[in-house]
Tab-separated table of C-alpha atoms in Angstrom:
chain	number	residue	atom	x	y	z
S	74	UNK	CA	13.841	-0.649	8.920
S	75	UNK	CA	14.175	2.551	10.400
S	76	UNK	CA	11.112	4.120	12.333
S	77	UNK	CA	9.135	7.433	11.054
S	78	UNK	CA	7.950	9.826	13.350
S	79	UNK	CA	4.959	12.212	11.824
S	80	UNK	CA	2.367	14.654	13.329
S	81	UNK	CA	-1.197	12.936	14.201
S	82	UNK	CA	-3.001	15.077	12.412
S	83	UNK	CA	-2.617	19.104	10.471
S	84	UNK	CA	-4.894	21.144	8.551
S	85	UNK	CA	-5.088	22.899	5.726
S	86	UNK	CA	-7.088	25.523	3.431
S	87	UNK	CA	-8.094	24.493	0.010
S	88	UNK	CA	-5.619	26.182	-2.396
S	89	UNK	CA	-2.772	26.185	-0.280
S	90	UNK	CA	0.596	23.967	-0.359
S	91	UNK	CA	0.075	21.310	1.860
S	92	UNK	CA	3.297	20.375	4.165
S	93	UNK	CA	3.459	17.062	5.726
S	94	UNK	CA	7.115	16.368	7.810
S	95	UNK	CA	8.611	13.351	8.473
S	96	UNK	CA	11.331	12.239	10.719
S	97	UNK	CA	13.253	9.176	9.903
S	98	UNK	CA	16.619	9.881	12.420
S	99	UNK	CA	18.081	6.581	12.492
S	100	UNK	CA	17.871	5.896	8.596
S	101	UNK	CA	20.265	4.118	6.706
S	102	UNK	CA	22.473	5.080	3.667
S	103	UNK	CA	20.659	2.306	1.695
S	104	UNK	CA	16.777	3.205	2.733
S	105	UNK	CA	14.613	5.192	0.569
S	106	UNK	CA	11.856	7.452	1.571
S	107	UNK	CA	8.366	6.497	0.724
S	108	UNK	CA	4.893	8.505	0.816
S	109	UNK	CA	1.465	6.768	0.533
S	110	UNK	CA	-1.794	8.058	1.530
S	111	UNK	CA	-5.334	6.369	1.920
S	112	UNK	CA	-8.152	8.570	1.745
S	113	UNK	CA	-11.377	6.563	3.678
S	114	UNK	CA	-12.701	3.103	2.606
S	115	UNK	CA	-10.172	3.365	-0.139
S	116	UNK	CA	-6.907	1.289	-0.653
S	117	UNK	CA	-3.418	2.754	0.016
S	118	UNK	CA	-2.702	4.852	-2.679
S	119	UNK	CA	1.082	5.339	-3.824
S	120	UNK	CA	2.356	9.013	-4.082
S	121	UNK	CA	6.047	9.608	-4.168
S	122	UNK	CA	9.638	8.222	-3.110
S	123	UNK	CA	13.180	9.249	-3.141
S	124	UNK	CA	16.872	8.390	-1.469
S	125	UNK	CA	18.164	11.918	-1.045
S	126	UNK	CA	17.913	13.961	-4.339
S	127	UNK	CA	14.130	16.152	-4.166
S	128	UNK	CA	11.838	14.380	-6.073
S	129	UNK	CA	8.754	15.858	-7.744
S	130	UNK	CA	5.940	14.220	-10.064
S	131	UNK	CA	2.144	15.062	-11.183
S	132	UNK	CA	0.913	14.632	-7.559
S	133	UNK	CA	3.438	16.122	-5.371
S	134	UNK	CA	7.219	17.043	-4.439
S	135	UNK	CA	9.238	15.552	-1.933
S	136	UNK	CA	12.142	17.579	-0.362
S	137	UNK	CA	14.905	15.738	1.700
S	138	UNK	CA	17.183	16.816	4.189
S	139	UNK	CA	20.775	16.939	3.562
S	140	UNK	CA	21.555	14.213	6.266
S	141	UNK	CA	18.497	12.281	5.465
S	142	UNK	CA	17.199	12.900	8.445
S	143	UNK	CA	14.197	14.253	7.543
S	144	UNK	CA	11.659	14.448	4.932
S	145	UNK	CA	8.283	16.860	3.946
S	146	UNK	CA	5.994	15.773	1.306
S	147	UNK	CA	4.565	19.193	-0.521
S	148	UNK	CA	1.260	19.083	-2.583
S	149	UNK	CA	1.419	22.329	-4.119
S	150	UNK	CA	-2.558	23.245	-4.456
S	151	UNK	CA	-4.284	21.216	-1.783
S	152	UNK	CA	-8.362	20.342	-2.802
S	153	UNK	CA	-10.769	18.835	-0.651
S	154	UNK	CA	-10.035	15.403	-2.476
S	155	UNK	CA	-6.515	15.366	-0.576
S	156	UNK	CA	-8.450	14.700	2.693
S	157	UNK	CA	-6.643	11.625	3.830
S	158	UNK	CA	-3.757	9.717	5.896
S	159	UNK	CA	-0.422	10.252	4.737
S	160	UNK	CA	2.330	7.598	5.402
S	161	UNK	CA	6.143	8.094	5.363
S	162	UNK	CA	7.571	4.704	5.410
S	163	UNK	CA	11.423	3.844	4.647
S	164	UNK	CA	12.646	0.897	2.791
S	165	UNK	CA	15.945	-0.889	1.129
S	166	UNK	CA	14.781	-0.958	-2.182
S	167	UNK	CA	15.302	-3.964	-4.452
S	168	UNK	CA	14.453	-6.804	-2.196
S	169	UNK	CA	10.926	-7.847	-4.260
S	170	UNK	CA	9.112	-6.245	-2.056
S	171	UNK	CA	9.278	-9.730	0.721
S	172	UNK	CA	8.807	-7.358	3.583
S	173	UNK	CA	5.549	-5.798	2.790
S	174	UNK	CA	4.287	-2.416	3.130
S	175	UNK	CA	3.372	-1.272	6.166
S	176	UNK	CA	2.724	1.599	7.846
S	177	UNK	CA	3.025	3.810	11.551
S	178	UNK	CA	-0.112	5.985	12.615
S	179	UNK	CA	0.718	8.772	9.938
S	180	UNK	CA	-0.628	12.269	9.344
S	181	UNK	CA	-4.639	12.747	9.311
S	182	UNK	CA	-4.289	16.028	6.642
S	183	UNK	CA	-7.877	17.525	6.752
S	184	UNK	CA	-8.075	20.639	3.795
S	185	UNK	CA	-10.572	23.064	4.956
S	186	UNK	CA	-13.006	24.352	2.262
N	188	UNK	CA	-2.456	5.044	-15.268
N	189	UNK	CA	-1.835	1.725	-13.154
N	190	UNK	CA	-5.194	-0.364	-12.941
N	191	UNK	CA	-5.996	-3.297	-10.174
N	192	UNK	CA	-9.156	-4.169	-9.674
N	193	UNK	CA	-10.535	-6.556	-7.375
N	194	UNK	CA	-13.744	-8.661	-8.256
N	195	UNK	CA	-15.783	-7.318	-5.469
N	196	UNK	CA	-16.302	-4.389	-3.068
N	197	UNK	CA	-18.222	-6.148	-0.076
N	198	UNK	CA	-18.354	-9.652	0.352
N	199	UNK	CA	-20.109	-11.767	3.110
N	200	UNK	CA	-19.785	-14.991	3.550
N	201	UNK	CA	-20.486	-18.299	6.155
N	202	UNK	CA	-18.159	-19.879	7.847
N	203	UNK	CA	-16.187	-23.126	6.440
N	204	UNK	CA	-17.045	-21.547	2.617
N	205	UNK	CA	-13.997	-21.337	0.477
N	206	UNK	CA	-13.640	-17.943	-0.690
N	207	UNK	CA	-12.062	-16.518	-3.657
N	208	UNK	CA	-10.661	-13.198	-4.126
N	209	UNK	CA	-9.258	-11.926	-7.795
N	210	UNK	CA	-7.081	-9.140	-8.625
N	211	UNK	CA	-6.243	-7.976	-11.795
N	212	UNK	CA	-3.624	-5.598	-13.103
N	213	UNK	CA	-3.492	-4.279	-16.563
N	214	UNK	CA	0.096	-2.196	-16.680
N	215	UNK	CA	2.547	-6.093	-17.031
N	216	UNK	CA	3.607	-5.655	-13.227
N	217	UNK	CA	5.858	-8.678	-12.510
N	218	UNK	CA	4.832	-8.319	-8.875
N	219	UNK	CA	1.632	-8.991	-7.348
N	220	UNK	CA	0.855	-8.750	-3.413
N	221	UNK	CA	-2.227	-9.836	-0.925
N	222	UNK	CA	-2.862	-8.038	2.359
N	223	UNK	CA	-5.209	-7.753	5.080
N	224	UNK	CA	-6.095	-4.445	6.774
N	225	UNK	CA	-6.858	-4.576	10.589
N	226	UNK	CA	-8.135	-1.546	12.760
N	227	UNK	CA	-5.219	-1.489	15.161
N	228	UNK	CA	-3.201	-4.241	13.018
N	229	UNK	CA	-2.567	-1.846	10.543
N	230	UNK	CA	-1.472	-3.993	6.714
N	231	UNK	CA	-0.277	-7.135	7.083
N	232	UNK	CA	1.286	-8.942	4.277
N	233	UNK	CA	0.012	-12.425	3.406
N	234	UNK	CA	1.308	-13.852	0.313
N	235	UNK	CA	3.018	-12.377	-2.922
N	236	UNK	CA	4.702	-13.748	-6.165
N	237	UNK	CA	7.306	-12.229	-8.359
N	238	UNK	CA	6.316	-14.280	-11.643
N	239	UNK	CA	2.973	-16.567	-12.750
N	240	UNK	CA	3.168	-19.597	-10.944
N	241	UNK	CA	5.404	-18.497	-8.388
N	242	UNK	CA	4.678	-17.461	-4.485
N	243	UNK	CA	6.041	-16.658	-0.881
N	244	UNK	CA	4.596	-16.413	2.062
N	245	UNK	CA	4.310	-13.435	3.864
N	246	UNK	CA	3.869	-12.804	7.440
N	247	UNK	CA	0.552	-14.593	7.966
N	248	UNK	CA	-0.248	-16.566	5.035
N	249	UNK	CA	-1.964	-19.150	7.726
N	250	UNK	CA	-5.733	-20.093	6.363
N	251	UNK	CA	-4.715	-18.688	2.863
N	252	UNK	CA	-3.601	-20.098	-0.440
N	253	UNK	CA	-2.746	-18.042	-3.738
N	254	UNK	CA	-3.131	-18.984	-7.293
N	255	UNK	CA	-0.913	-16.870	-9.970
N	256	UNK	CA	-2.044	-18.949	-13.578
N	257	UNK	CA	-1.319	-15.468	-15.628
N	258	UNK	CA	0.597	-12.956	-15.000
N	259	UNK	CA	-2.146	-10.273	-15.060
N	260	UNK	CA	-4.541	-12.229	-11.756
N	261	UNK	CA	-3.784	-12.781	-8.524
N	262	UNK	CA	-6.196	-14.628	-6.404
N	263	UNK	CA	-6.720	-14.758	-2.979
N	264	UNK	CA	-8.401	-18.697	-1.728
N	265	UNK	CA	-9.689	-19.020	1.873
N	266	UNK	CA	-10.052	-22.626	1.957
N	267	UNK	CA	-12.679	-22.580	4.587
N	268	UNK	CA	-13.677	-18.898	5.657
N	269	UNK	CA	-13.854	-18.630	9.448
N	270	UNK	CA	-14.821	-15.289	11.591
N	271	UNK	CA	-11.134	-13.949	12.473
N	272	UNK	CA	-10.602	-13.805	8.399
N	273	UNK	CA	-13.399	-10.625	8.610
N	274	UNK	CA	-10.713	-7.985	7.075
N	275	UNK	CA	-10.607	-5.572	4.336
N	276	UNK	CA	-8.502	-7.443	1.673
N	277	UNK	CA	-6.116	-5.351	-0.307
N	278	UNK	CA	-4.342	-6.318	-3.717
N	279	UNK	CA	-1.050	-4.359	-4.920
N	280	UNK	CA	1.377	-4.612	-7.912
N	281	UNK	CA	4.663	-3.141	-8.490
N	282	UNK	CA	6.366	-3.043	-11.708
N	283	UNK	CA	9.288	-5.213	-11.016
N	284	UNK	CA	11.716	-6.321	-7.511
N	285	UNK	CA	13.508	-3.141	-8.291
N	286	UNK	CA	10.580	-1.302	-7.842
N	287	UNK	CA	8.810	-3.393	-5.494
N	288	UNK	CA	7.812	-0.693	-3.097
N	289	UNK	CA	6.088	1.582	-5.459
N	290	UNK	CA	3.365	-0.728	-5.129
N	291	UNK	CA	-0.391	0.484	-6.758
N	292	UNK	CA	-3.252	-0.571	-4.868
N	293	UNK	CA	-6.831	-1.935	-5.826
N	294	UNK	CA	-10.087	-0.615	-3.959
N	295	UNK	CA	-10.273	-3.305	-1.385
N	296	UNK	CA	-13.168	-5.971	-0.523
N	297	UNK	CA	-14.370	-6.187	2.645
N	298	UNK	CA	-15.208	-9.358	3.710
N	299	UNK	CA	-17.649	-10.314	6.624
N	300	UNK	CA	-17.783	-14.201	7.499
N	301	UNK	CA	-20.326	-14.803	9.830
């Protein structure tokens, strides 16, 4: 699986878009992008993903680079309930899931009141 | 909206006690996973199953045993609880193998053997 490389921790102010990056160099045609986040004492909670076409839904949009390279998750209006650590994990779809989920360090996004 | 739910929140048991943990999903997920969460460790996958009665191991399915009766419940069986099982234990389901890493997550129980 290819490695992510994400900032330790940003901040943000309540109201504002919310930019997380991602680097995933060394990804493979075949890999797609996922985003999780777990906000504390709470399980892993499931945001976005996407192979190379942006992707948005209720929660948030995910824009990827032309080469893949690359990938920020956007939450367009950031609340104090976003407070949490954001993963960016890549995967080959399709394989039942036998590898398991896990995840790097990822982003600490604080949103300041 | 996806629902798991695990029976408990906090959990403390003795050591050598058999321990069960239950998960259940109401949105028909063919998948169903069991992890541990470790400061440090990070999620660690210990058993799954793709239909009811069917499992696979996952990377440290040691001092664990599944049940999957209905399709809907997942359970989690330490056959005798000992102090290095002390985790936060995390179920997941995910619509189908196509989809299997879109996986929804239930709140967690911590468990404390002592």
């Amino acid at each position: 699986d290819a490695k992510t490389t994400q900032p330790t921790s940003m901040d943000c102010a309540e109201g504002r878009a919310a930019n997380l990056p991602c680097n995933h160099s060394t990804i493979s045609g075949n890999e797609y992008v996922y985003w999780y986040r777990q906000i504390h004492s709470q399980g892993p909670q499931y945001i976005i993903h996407g192979l190379k076409n942006n992707e948005t839904n209720e929660m948030a949009s995910l824009i990827i680079t032309e080469d893949r390279k690359s990938s920020t998750l956007i939450l367009p209006h950031a609340t104090l309930r976003d407070t949490a650590v954001y993963y960016c994990i890549v995967r080959v779809a399709g394989g039942g899931g036998a590898d398991g989920l896990t995840f790097g360090k990822g982003t600490h996004l604080i949103i300041q009141p | 909206d996806v629902k798991v739910t695990q029976s408990s929140r906090y959990l403390v048991k003795r050591t050598g006690e058999k321990v069960f943990l239950e998960c259940v999903q109401d949105m028909d997920h063919e998948n169903m996973f069991w992890y541990r969460q470790d400061p440090g460790l990070g999620l660690r996958l210990i058993y799954f199953s793709y239909d009811v009665k069917m499992k696979e191991k996952g990377d440290i399915p040691e001092g664990y045993s599944v049940s999957r009766e209905k399709k809907e419940r997942f359970s989690l069986i330490l056959e005798s609880a000992s102090t290095n099982q002390t985790s936060m234990y995390l179920c997941a389901s995910s619509l189908s193998p196509s989809r299997d890493y879109e996986q929804y997550f239930g709140p967690g129980t911590r468990l404390t053997v002592t």
